[in-house]
């Protein structure tokens, strides 16, 4: 790498100089910029820029939550090559939880002070739609204060088929989400996005929904006032260009989701470099661009009246090869994972939060990621069956004490949040959401 001297006398890849200037000015980065960030050997400059952006957006605040994951069944009609979670019905290790099991899990979560249940499963071939709405109602009845974040986009499309609404396309998806919301669903997790590209789809997860359908499901959720998260599962058969394409597709959809809100905030849209007529809503600029607040926020109690949701968090997921059909691939490690966190922070300038999911990165690496763009370390988790790093079993739990320690030692201030990023005030297992909204600093 050739180097040049910056005003602060640090060495920087000259190709990153114009990108640094655009980041400092709060301008949207282009696809070419994204590729440069992915290719440069000057990873530390990329990380430093992401840290600058993260501090602008969130100051020193770093979020964690007290949550519990439930996988209601690992029986799945699909057999994605990257996935080691799925089982066929009679296969060893296949399981399916009854609603009684779910009730017990929900009560256990309340007992442990959880504010969130994160519920996903395989595409179960025989369970009826009632199972899913009854699951929501059971939790609502026994754990009314707990937020239910459940079902990836591919599960929603599966439920449209199961409930005979599959042929209705977008309307079928809307109608399924409406029923689930009515039964208690509070938001959608970001899983199942993988990489939005048909070539990658056909090679690694054929049979699963394509990127446009994943985006439709989240658009429908946003239309119903439900917030959602987004992921990218990287480091398998995709190319760097395809990673950037994925980010740009998410960014474009988020511009549309935030357009009306941004208008009300007096945030001036920018022209999007090389891409469409939509105004770019950039949330990563200098403070004076956001006189009425930088980040979209849903006040406590407004959930039912919300008419427009958005992507809250981006969760980069490194491909973990163990026990999958793609286990001959190495999977991304250390520096590559740090770089991805940073590049996604810089490119996804309109997604408020960036999560370093410690289960997939390890807590040690997630701690590093807090200094490279991430402002959220996820939660206590408890049970996790989808990936197992370094020989972990399904019991994968950490304590609030360890999460706070990781955050503090990285130089940040830990704050507990609920699923919708509102500060939680806690007294043992009892908690409430702070009603006054103050932007994190
Ligand atoms: O949907 C499956 C991915 C996802 C592998 O929204 C794999 O807050 C890596 O989406 N290696 C589940 N990834 C995880 C997920 C998630 C996690 C934490 C928080 C949130 C959130 C979402 O994991 C799956 C799939 O995309 N996945 N297999 C694998 N071998």
Tab-separated table of C-alpha atoms and ligand atoms in Angstrom:
chain	number	residue	atom	x	y	z
A	1	UNK	CA	0.000	0.000	0.000
A	2	UNK	CA	1.298	3.475	-0.800
A	3	UNK	CA	0.782	6.040	1.939
A	4	UNK	CA	0.342	9.809	2.312
A	5	UNK	CA	0.576	12.080	5.307
A	6	UNK	CA	-2.636	13.515	6.766
A	7	UNK	CA	-3.058	16.746	8.694
A	8	UNK	CA	-2.842	14.754	11.933
A	9	UNK	CA	0.337	13.140	10.642
A	10	UNK	CA	-1.171	9.661	10.510
A	11	UNK	CA	-0.425	7.409	7.549
A	12	UNK	CA	-3.481	6.739	5.431
A	13	UNK	CA	-4.129	4.902	2.148
A	14	UNK	CA	-4.453	7.806	-0.363
A	15	UNK	CA	-7.537	6.153	-1.847
A	16	UNK	CA	-9.254	6.622	1.513
A	17	UNK	CA	-8.587	10.375	1.672
A	18	UNK	CA	-11.633	11.477	-0.402
A	19	UNK	CA	-13.782	8.928	1.462
A	20	UNK	CA	-12.596	10.319	4.784
A	21	UNK	CA	-13.514	13.817	3.584
A	22	UNK	CA	-16.989	12.684	2.566
A	23	UNK	CA	-17.537	10.931	5.896
A	24	UNK	CA	-16.443	14.029	7.805
A	25	UNK	CA	-18.787	16.195	5.715
A	26	UNK	CA	-21.681	13.761	6.279
A	27	UNK	CA	-22.040	12.866	2.595
A	28	UNK	CA	-23.390	9.539	1.416
A	29	UNK	CA	-20.770	7.064	0.157
A	30	UNK	CA	-21.061	5.401	-3.265
A	31	UNK	CA	-20.801	1.733	-4.265
A	32	UNK	CA	-17.233	2.410	-5.459
A	33	UNK	CA	-16.377	3.911	-2.059
A	34	UNK	CA	-17.773	0.780	-0.439
A	35	UNK	CA	-15.541	-1.465	-2.562
A	36	UNK	CA	-12.509	0.655	-1.732
A	37	UNK	CA	-13.302	0.276	1.968
A	38	UNK	CA	-13.599	-3.500	1.548
A	39	UNK	CA	-10.357	-3.801	-0.439
A	40	UNK	CA	-7.918	-1.449	1.262
A	41	UNK	CA	-5.230	-2.943	3.445
A	42	UNK	CA	-5.528	0.169	5.649
A	43	UNK	CA	-8.267	-1.422	7.755
A	44	UNK	CA	-7.497	0.790	10.753
A	45	UNK	CA	-8.437	3.955	8.888
A	46	UNK	CA	-11.724	2.306	7.912
A	47	UNK	CA	-12.316	1.391	11.562
A	48	UNK	CA	-11.358	4.868	12.783
A	49	UNK	CA	-13.860	6.482	10.386
A	50	UNK	CA	-16.607	4.126	11.546
A	51	UNK	CA	-15.798	4.973	15.165
A	52	UNK	CA	-16.058	8.677	14.368
A	53	UNK	CA	-19.494	8.143	12.834
A	54	UNK	CA	-20.643	5.973	15.727
A	55	UNK	CA	-19.594	8.633	18.265
A	56	UNK	CA	-21.427	11.316	16.295
A	57	UNK	CA	-24.587	9.222	16.308
A	58	UNK	CA	-24.486	7.782	19.812
A	59	UNK	CA	-21.788	9.497	21.840
A	60	UNK	CA	-20.460	7.062	24.440
A	61	UNK	CA	-23.728	5.214	24.951
A	62	UNK	CA	-23.607	1.499	24.187
A	63	UNK	CA	-26.756	-0.575	24.460
A	64	UNK	CA	-27.338	-4.073	25.783
A	65	UNK	CA	-30.570	-5.847	26.631
A	66	UNK	CA	-31.845	-8.639	28.840
A	67	UNK	CA	-33.351	-11.064	26.391
A	68	UNK	CA	-33.994	-14.713	25.741
A	69	UNK	CA	-34.004	-16.570	22.425
A	70	UNK	CA	-36.529	-19.322	21.762
A	71	UNK	CA	-36.237	-21.672	18.789
A	72	UNK	CA	-39.707	-23.231	18.653
A	73	UNK	CA	-38.646	-25.955	16.185
A	74	UNK	CA	-35.626	-26.882	14.087
A	75	UNK	CA	-37.724	-28.921	11.647
A	76	UNK	CA	-37.406	-27.204	8.298
A	77	UNK	CA	-38.665	-27.816	4.784
A	78	UNK	CA	-35.468	-26.229	3.450
A	79	UNK	CA	-31.869	-27.468	3.591
A	80	UNK	CA	-29.744	-24.334	3.067
A	81	UNK	CA	-26.118	-25.307	2.600
A	82	UNK	CA	-24.762	-22.751	5.108
A	83	UNK	CA	-27.152	-23.834	7.869
A	84	UNK	CA	-26.440	-26.501	10.509
A	85	UNK	CA	-29.669	-25.865	12.435
A	86	UNK	CA	-32.262	-27.544	10.197
A	87	UNK	CA	-33.497	-31.139	10.703
A	88	UNK	CA	-36.048	-33.307	8.951
A	89	UNK	CA	-38.929	-34.601	11.078
A	90	UNK	CA	-37.528	-38.049	11.864
A	91	UNK	CA	-33.907	-37.016	11.957
A	92	UNK	CA	-31.857	-37.270	15.138
A	93	UNK	CA	-32.110	-34.092	17.180
A	94	UNK	CA	-35.325	-32.812	15.555
A	95	UNK	CA	-37.573	-30.975	18.027
A	96	UNK	CA	-40.788	-28.997	18.153
A	97	UNK	CA	-41.981	-27.107	21.232
A	98	UNK	CA	-45.566	-27.245	22.423
A	99	UNK	CA	-47.383	-24.090	23.495
A	100	UNK	CA	-46.942	-25.329	27.077
A	101	UNK	CA	-43.171	-25.312	26.526
A	102	UNK	CA	-43.415	-21.775	25.153
A	103	UNK	CA	-45.459	-20.656	28.163
A	104	UNK	CA	-42.829	-22.099	30.516
A	105	UNK	CA	-40.052	-20.368	28.570
A	106	UNK	CA	-41.911	-17.055	28.682
A	107	UNK	CA	-42.488	-17.351	32.437
A	108	UNK	CA	-38.806	-18.207	32.889
A	109	UNK	CA	-37.878	-15.111	30.905
A	110	UNK	CA	-40.042	-12.879	33.132
A	111	UNK	CA	-38.484	-14.496	36.190
A	112	UNK	CA	-35.024	-13.619	34.813
A	113	UNK	CA	-36.097	-10.011	34.175
A	114	UNK	CA	-36.051	-10.276	30.357
A	115	UNK	CA	-37.582	-7.436	28.361
A	116	UNK	CA	-37.527	-9.311	25.050
A	117	UNK	CA	-38.173	-12.727	23.567
A	118	UNK	CA	-36.450	-13.357	20.225
A	119	UNK	CA	-38.328	-16.235	18.587
A	120	UNK	CA	-37.436	-17.939	15.311
A	121	UNK	CA	-37.592	-21.458	13.917
A	122	UNK	CA	-37.423	-23.617	10.806
A	123	UNK	CA	-40.128	-23.705	8.121
A	124	UNK	CA	-42.192	-26.382	9.793
A	125	UNK	CA	-44.134	-28.338	7.164
A	126	UNK	CA	-47.190	-29.251	9.282
A	127	UNK	CA	-47.807	-26.720	12.009
A	128	UNK	CA	-50.939	-24.676	11.305
A	129	UNK	CA	-51.093	-20.874	11.363
A	130	UNK	CA	-53.023	-21.069	14.661
A	131	UNK	CA	-49.896	-22.448	16.353
A	132	UNK	CA	-48.102	-19.165	15.663
A	133	UNK	CA	-50.923	-16.792	16.643
A	134	UNK	CA	-51.622	-18.930	19.735
A	135	UNK	CA	-47.921	-18.723	20.586
A	136	UNK	CA	-48.132	-14.909	20.501
A	137	UNK	CA	-51.323	-14.910	22.623
A	138	UNK	CA	-49.894	-17.370	25.153
A	139	UNK	CA	-46.892	-15.118	25.679
A	140	UNK	CA	-49.060	-11.989	25.836
A	141	UNK	CA	-51.202	-13.644	28.522
A	142	UNK	CA	-48.363	-14.957	30.698
A	143	UNK	CA	-45.655	-12.390	30.053
A	144	UNK	CA	-47.525	-9.199	29.074
A	145	UNK	CA	-44.607	-6.828	29.575
A	146	UNK	CA	-42.165	-8.740	27.390
A	147	UNK	CA	-41.650	-7.525	23.811
A	148	UNK	CA	-42.022	-10.272	21.188
A	149	UNK	CA	-39.521	-9.971	18.345
A	150	UNK	CA	-40.263	-12.950	16.177
A	151	UNK	CA	-40.148	-14.626	12.756
A	152	UNK	CA	-37.678	-13.959	9.975
A	153	UNK	CA	-39.026	-12.869	6.588
A	154	UNK	CA	-38.869	-16.400	5.172
A	155	UNK	CA	-41.016	-17.661	8.067
A	156	UNK	CA	-43.581	-14.936	7.332
A	157	UNK	CA	-43.748	-16.022	3.674
A	158	UNK	CA	-44.080	-19.641	4.841
A	159	UNK	CA	-46.970	-18.606	7.125
A	160	UNK	CA	-48.667	-16.859	4.197
A	161	UNK	CA	-48.547	-20.211	2.362
A	162	UNK	CA	-49.642	-22.225	5.410
A	163	UNK	CA	-52.615	-19.891	5.955
A	164	UNK	CA	-53.489	-20.079	2.227
A	165	UNK	CA	-52.553	-16.477	1.550
A	166	UNK	CA	-49.406	-17.345	-0.398
A	167	UNK	CA	-50.932	-16.536	-3.772
A	168	UNK	CA	-51.871	-13.034	-2.637
A	169	UNK	CA	-48.293	-11.807	-2.837
A	170	UNK	CA	-47.664	-8.601	-0.904
A	171	UNK	CA	-51.275	-8.446	0.346
A	172	UNK	CA	-50.959	-11.973	1.751
A	173	UNK	CA	-47.814	-10.964	3.617
A	174	UNK	CA	-49.517	-7.843	4.976
A	175	UNK	CA	-52.480	-9.848	6.134
A	176	UNK	CA	-50.316	-12.450	7.952
A	177	UNK	CA	-48.344	-9.705	9.677
A	178	UNK	CA	-51.557	-7.933	10.658
A	179	UNK	CA	-52.858	-11.121	12.330
A	180	UNK	CA	-49.558	-11.700	14.121
A	181	UNK	CA	-49.402	-8.081	15.291
A	182	UNK	CA	-52.931	-8.321	16.562
A	183	UNK	CA	-51.942	-11.477	18.481
A	184	UNK	CA	-48.938	-9.753	20.105
A	185	UNK	CA	-46.015	-9.559	17.677
A	186	UNK	CA	-43.950	-6.442	18.444
A	187	UNK	CA	-41.204	-6.401	15.781
A	188	UNK	CA	-39.286	-8.559	13.299
A	189	UNK	CA	-35.702	-9.774	13.765
A	190	UNK	CA	-33.275	-9.303	10.890
A	191	UNK	CA	-32.462	-12.928	10.075
A	192	UNK	CA	-32.704	-14.744	6.785
A	193	UNK	CA	-31.546	-11.853	4.572
A	194	UNK	CA	-28.248	-13.659	3.790
A	195	UNK	CA	-26.969	-11.802	0.662
A	196	UNK	CA	-29.404	-10.119	-1.732
A	197	UNK	CA	-28.149	-11.596	-4.972
A	198	UNK	CA	-29.671	-14.291	-7.175
A	199	UNK	CA	-26.356	-16.003	-7.977
A	200	UNK	CA	-25.477	-16.302	-4.285
A	201	UNK	CA	-29.043	-17.353	-3.521
A	202	UNK	CA	-28.953	-20.177	-6.066
A	203	UNK	CA	-25.592	-21.421	-4.830
A	204	UNK	CA	-26.053	-21.246	-1.056
A	205	UNK	CA	-29.746	-21.068	-0.142
A	206	UNK	CA	-31.830	-22.062	-3.136
A	207	UNK	CA	-35.433	-22.609	-2.100
A	208	UNK	CA	-35.347	-19.717	0.343
A	209	UNK	CA	-37.001	-16.419	-0.610
A	210	UNK	CA	-34.969	-14.050	-2.774
A	211	UNK	CA	-33.802	-10.617	-1.663
A	212	UNK	CA	-36.725	-8.710	-3.205
A	213	UNK	CA	-39.230	-10.807	-1.229
A	214	UNK	CA	-37.234	-10.401	2.022
A	215	UNK	CA	-37.376	-6.648	1.460
A	216	UNK	CA	-41.131	-6.816	0.711
A	217	UNK	CA	-41.792	-8.547	4.041
A	218	UNK	CA	-39.928	-5.832	5.929
A	219	UNK	CA	-41.643	-3.109	3.873
A	220	UNK	CA	-44.998	-4.637	4.835
A	221	UNK	CA	-43.981	-4.743	8.520
A	222	UNK	CA	-42.918	-1.081	8.330
A	223	UNK	CA	-46.222	-0.214	6.651
A	224	UNK	CA	-48.003	-1.695	9.694
A	225	UNK	CA	-45.868	0.372	12.070
A	226	UNK	CA	-43.662	-2.554	13.131
A	227	UNK	CA	-39.922	-1.910	13.364
A	228	UNK	CA	-37.479	-4.530	12.204
A	229	UNK	CA	-33.783	-5.342	12.026
A	230	UNK	CA	-31.619	-6.336	9.074
A	231	UNK	CA	-28.702	-8.744	8.694
A	232	UNK	CA	-26.115	-9.743	6.136
A	233	UNK	CA	-24.604	-13.228	6.350
A	234	UNK	CA	-21.179	-12.735	4.760
A	235	UNK	CA	-18.008	-14.708	4.178
A	236	UNK	CA	-19.238	-17.753	2.211
A	237	UNK	CA	-19.771	-17.822	-1.574
A	238	UNK	CA	-20.494	-14.126	-2.145
A	239	UNK	CA	-18.173	-11.587	-3.815
A	240	UNK	CA	-17.309	-8.195	-2.382
A	241	UNK	CA	-19.510	-6.496	-5.013
A	242	UNK	CA	-22.452	-8.559	-3.820
A	243	UNK	CA	-21.915	-7.441	-0.222
A	244	UNK	CA	-22.069	-3.824	-1.394
A	245	UNK	CA	-25.175	-4.485	-3.490
A	246	UNK	CA	-26.883	-5.929	-0.405
A	247	UNK	CA	-26.051	-2.815	1.640
A	248	UNK	CA	-27.309	-0.491	-1.093
A	249	UNK	CA	-30.628	-2.341	-1.360
A	250	UNK	CA	-31.189	-2.010	2.383
A	251	UNK	CA	-30.166	1.644	2.293
A	252	UNK	CA	-32.587	2.463	-0.524
A	253	UNK	CA	-35.520	0.822	1.270
A	254	UNK	CA	-34.660	2.650	4.503
A	255	UNK	CA	-34.574	6.013	2.653
A	256	UNK	CA	-38.196	5.392	1.707
A	257	UNK	CA	-39.185	4.243	5.204
A	258	UNK	CA	-37.704	7.377	6.785
A	259	UNK	CA	-38.733	9.973	4.156
A	260	UNK	CA	-41.806	11.366	5.953
A	261	UNK	CA	-40.126	11.330	9.375
A	262	UNK	CA	-37.029	13.102	8.009
A	263	UNK	CA	-39.210	15.757	6.431
A	264	UNK	CA	-40.858	16.418	9.786
A	265	UNK	CA	-37.433	16.674	11.441
A	266	UNK	CA	-36.220	19.208	8.902
A	267	UNK	CA	-33.503	16.807	7.716
A	268	UNK	CA	-32.532	17.801	4.188
A	269	UNK	CA	-32.249	14.807	1.834
A	270	UNK	CA	-29.189	14.416	-0.379
A	271	UNK	CA	-28.923	13.182	-3.948
A	272	UNK	CA	-28.036	9.479	-3.826
A	273	UNK	CA	-24.699	8.835	-5.597
A	274	UNK	CA	-25.437	6.889	-8.768
A	275	UNK	CA	-28.723	5.525	-7.619
A	276	UNK	CA	-32.363	6.396	-8.259
A	277	UNK	CA	-34.607	9.363	-7.496
A	278	UNK	CA	-35.014	8.802	-3.788
A	279	UNK	CA	-33.611	11.395	-1.442
A	280	UNK	CA	-30.783	10.012	0.687
A	281	UNK	CA	-31.573	10.413	4.394
A	282	UNK	CA	-28.150	10.465	6.008
A	283	UNK	CA	-28.091	10.149	9.821
A	284	UNK	CA	-24.317	10.163	10.239
A	285	UNK	CA	-23.461	13.834	9.537
A	286	UNK	CA	-22.274	16.612	11.854
A	287	UNK	CA	-24.624	17.541	14.743
A	288	UNK	CA	-25.886	20.823	13.242
A	289	UNK	CA	-27.750	18.893	10.516
A	290	UNK	CA	-30.195	17.526	13.087
A	291	UNK	CA	-31.619	20.439	15.073
A	292	UNK	CA	-34.728	18.410	16.035
A	293	UNK	CA	-32.946	15.138	16.785
A	294	UNK	CA	-30.935	12.699	14.734
A	295	UNK	CA	-32.595	9.324	15.253
A	296	UNK	CA	-36.177	8.110	14.737
A	297	UNK	CA	-37.794	7.213	18.052
A	298	UNK	CA	-41.056	5.621	19.160
A	299	UNK	CA	-42.230	6.937	22.531
A	300	UNK	CA	-43.463	4.359	25.096
A	301	UNK	CA	-47.164	3.670	24.573
A	302	UNK	CA	-47.114	4.773	20.911
A	303	UNK	CA	-46.530	1.257	19.558
A	304	UNK	CA	-50.179	0.617	18.692
A	305	UNK	CA	-50.671	3.934	16.887
A	306	UNK	CA	-47.463	3.737	14.842
A	307	UNK	CA	-48.144	3.937	11.107
A	308	UNK	CA	-44.597	3.686	9.789
A	309	UNK	CA	-41.780	1.467	10.977
A	310	UNK	CA	-38.115	1.373	9.955
A	311	UNK	CA	-34.946	-0.721	10.137
A	312	UNK	CA	-33.586	-0.064	13.618
A	313	UNK	CA	-30.434	-2.126	13.624
A	314	UNK	CA	-28.057	-3.760	11.239
A	315	UNK	CA	-26.534	-7.032	12.463
A	316	UNK	CA	-23.544	-8.282	10.420
A	317	UNK	CA	-23.403	-12.098	10.683
A	318	UNK	CA	-20.092	-13.824	9.902
A	319	UNK	CA	-20.566	-17.200	8.225
A	320	UNK	CA	-19.774	-20.001	10.703
A	321	UNK	CA	-18.948	-23.111	8.648
A	322	UNK	CA	-19.036	-25.805	11.381
A	323	UNK	CA	-21.332	-28.743	10.600
A	324	UNK	CA	-22.866	-27.059	7.544
A	325	UNK	CA	-22.605	-28.344	3.969
A	326	UNK	CA	-20.231	-25.448	3.296
A	327	UNK	CA	-17.826	-26.446	6.039
A	328	UNK	CA	-14.991	-26.784	3.512
A	329	UNK	CA	-15.017	-22.953	3.368
A	330	UNK	CA	-12.901	-21.192	5.986
A	331	UNK	CA	-15.409	-18.508	7.095
A	332	UNK	CA	-14.305	-14.962	7.946
A	333	UNK	CA	-12.102	-14.296	10.981
A	334	UNK	CA	-10.756	-11.440	13.146
A	335	UNK	CA	-9.789	-8.453	11.058
A	336	UNK	CA	-12.286	-9.214	8.295
A	337	UNK	CA	-15.091	-9.200	10.862
A	338	UNK	CA	-13.883	-5.889	12.301
A	339	UNK	CA	-13.744	-4.434	8.820
A	340	UNK	CA	-17.280	-5.570	7.981
A	341	UNK	CA	-18.694	-3.932	11.095
A	342	UNK	CA	-16.914	-0.704	10.132
A	343	UNK	CA	-17.866	-0.757	6.452
A	344	UNK	CA	-21.500	-1.482	7.216
A	345	UNK	CA	-21.562	1.414	9.704
A	346	UNK	CA	-20.168	3.743	7.031
A	347	UNK	CA	-22.328	2.556	4.125
A	348	UNK	CA	-25.602	2.110	6.013
A	349	UNK	CA	-25.756	5.764	7.003
A	350	UNK	CA	-29.521	5.700	7.559
A	351	UNK	CA	-29.806	2.683	9.872
A	352	UNK	CA	-29.631	4.025	13.426
A	353	UNK	CA	-27.977	1.147	15.288
A	354	UNK	CA	-25.251	-1.421	14.629
A	355	UNK	CA	-25.185	-4.637	16.626
A	356	UNK	CA	-22.112	-6.775	17.355
A	357	UNK	CA	-23.842	-10.100	18.070
A	358	UNK	CA	-21.433	-11.615	20.622
A	359	UNK	CA	-22.779	-15.156	20.136
A	360	UNK	CA	-21.358	-15.275	16.613
A	361	UNK	CA	-18.307	-13.062	17.148
A	362	UNK	CA	-17.437	-14.088	20.761
A	363	UNK	CA	-17.674	-11.485	23.523
A	364	UNK	CA	-13.973	-10.603	23.139
A	365	UNK	CA	-14.360	-9.694	19.459
A	366	UNK	CA	-17.701	-7.957	20.047
A	367	UNK	CA	-15.872	-5.731	22.533
A	368	UNK	CA	-13.389	-4.673	19.828
A	369	UNK	CA	-16.300	-3.986	17.503
A	370	UNK	CA	-17.618	-1.342	19.888
A	371	UNK	CA	-14.585	0.735	18.908
A	372	UNK	CA	-15.210	0.110	15.211
A	373	UNK	CA	-18.779	1.207	14.609
A	374	UNK	CA	-21.028	-0.969	16.782
A	375	UNK	CA	-23.135	0.708	19.495
A	376	UNK	CA	-25.021	-2.406	20.650
A	377	UNK	CA	-23.760	-5.749	21.969
A	378	UNK	CA	-27.147	-7.580	22.021
A	379	UNK	CA	-28.197	-9.344	25.224
A	380	UNK	CA	-27.992	-12.201	27.640
A	381	UNK	CA	-29.515	-14.635	25.046
A	382	UNK	CA	-29.552	-17.821	27.247
A	383	UNK	CA	-30.368	-20.426	24.574
A	384	UNK	CA	-29.070	-20.374	21.001
A	385	UNK	CA	-29.263	-23.231	18.544
A	386	UNK	CA	-28.533	-21.679	15.143
A	387	UNK	CA	-24.763	-21.338	15.369
A	388	UNK	CA	-22.230	-22.594	17.923
A	389	UNK	CA	-18.798	-20.986	18.013
A	390	UNK	CA	-15.770	-22.698	19.567
A	391	UNK	CA	-17.641	-25.853	20.576
A	392	UNK	CA	-20.501	-24.082	22.403
A	393	UNK	CA	-23.722	-26.009	23.091
A	394	UNK	CA	-27.253	-24.640	22.952
A	395	UNK	CA	-26.917	-23.002	26.375
A	396	UNK	CA	-25.162	-19.777	25.383
A	397	UNK	CA	-25.690	-17.197	28.055
A	398	UNK	CA	-23.808	-14.233	29.370
A	399	UNK	CA	-24.474	-12.030	32.365
A	400	UNK	CA	-25.354	-8.345	32.473
A	401	UNK	CA	-22.207	-7.936	34.570
A	402	UNK	CA	-20.014	-9.294	31.750
A	403	UNK	CA	-21.785	-7.263	29.060
A	404	UNK	CA	-21.336	-4.079	31.100
A	405	UNK	CA	-17.726	-4.881	31.788
A	406	UNK	CA	-17.001	-5.457	28.078
A	407	UNK	CA	-18.649	-2.117	27.245
A	408	UNK	CA	-16.916	-0.135	30.000
A	409	UNK	CA	-13.482	-1.557	29.245
A	410	UNK	CA	-13.926	-0.504	25.612
A	411	UNK	CA	-14.345	3.068	26.875
A	412	UNK	CA	-18.131	3.400	26.585
A	413	UNK	CA	-21.095	3.805	28.896
A	414	UNK	CA	-23.415	0.786	29.148
A	415	UNK	CA	-27.183	1.396	29.054
A	416	UNK	CA	-29.898	-1.186	29.111
A	417	UNK	CA	-32.492	-0.804	26.358
A	418	UNK	CA	-35.765	-2.387	25.389
A	419	UNK	CA	-36.206	-3.814	21.875
A	420	UNK	CA	-37.160	-0.393	20.487
A	421	UNK	CA	-34.025	1.298	21.894
A	422	UNK	CA	-35.658	3.060	24.816
A	423	UNK	CA	-33.668	3.218	28.060
A	424	UNK	CA	-34.746	0.715	30.712
A	425	UNK	CA	-34.788	1.557	34.423
A	426	UNK	CA	-34.261	-1.629	36.380
A	427	UNK	CA	-34.790	-2.802	39.917
A	428	UNK	CA	-33.830	-6.495	40.027
A	429	UNK	CA	-36.223	-8.444	37.845
A	430	UNK	CA	-38.628	-5.467	37.711
A	431	UNK	CA	-38.131	-2.835	35.049
A	432	UNK	CA	-39.823	0.037	33.286
A	433	UNK	CA	-39.083	2.135	30.229
A	434	UNK	CA	-37.818	5.640	30.859
A	435	UNK	CA	-40.537	7.929	29.559
A	436	UNK	CA	-38.441	11.002	28.817
A	437	UNK	CA	-36.660	10.855	25.487
A	438	UNK	CA	-33.146	12.235	25.487
A	439	UNK	CA	-30.847	11.405	22.561
A	440	UNK	CA	-27.996	9.178	23.714
A	441	UNK	CA	-24.694	10.969	24.344
B	1	LIG	O1	-31.490	-16.249	9.864
B	1	LIG	C1	-27.701	-19.330	9.762
B	1	LIG	C2	-27.976	-16.817	10.015
B	1	LIG	C3	-29.601	-15.933	11.303
B	1	LIG	C4	-25.551	-19.460	9.885
B	1	LIG	O2	-32.480	-9.131	14.592
B	1	LIG	C5	-25.923	-18.140	10.097
B	1	LIG	O3	-31.694	-8.593	16.544
B	1	LIG	C6	-23.734	-17.540	10.371
B	1	LIG	O4	-30.722	-13.215	12.414
B	1	LIG	N1	-23.312	-18.804	10.145
B	1	LIG	C7	-30.142	-15.915	12.725
B	1	LIG	N2	-25.019	-17.179	10.330
B	1	LIG	C8	-29.475	-14.837	13.558
B	1	LIG	C9	-30.115	-13.501	13.412
B	1	LIG	C10	-30.021	-12.514	14.498
B	1	LIG	C11	-29.154	-12.711	15.547
B	1	LIG	C12	-29.101	-11.760	16.572
B	1	LIG	C13	-29.914	-10.666	16.572
B	1	LIG	C14	-30.790	-10.482	15.511
B	1	LIG	C15	-31.715	-9.328	15.546
B	1	LIG	C16	-30.849	-11.400	14.466
B	1	LIG	O5	-28.309	-16.496	11.322
B	1	LIG	C17	-30.300	-16.779	10.305
B	1	LIG	C18	-29.271	-16.832	9.214
B	1	LIG	O6	-29.317	-15.665	8.449
B	1	LIG	N3	-27.255	-18.103	9.971
B	1	LIG	N4	-26.661	-20.196	9.701
B	1	LIG	C19	-24.163	-19.788	9.903
B	1	LIG	N5	-23.743	-21.031	9.691
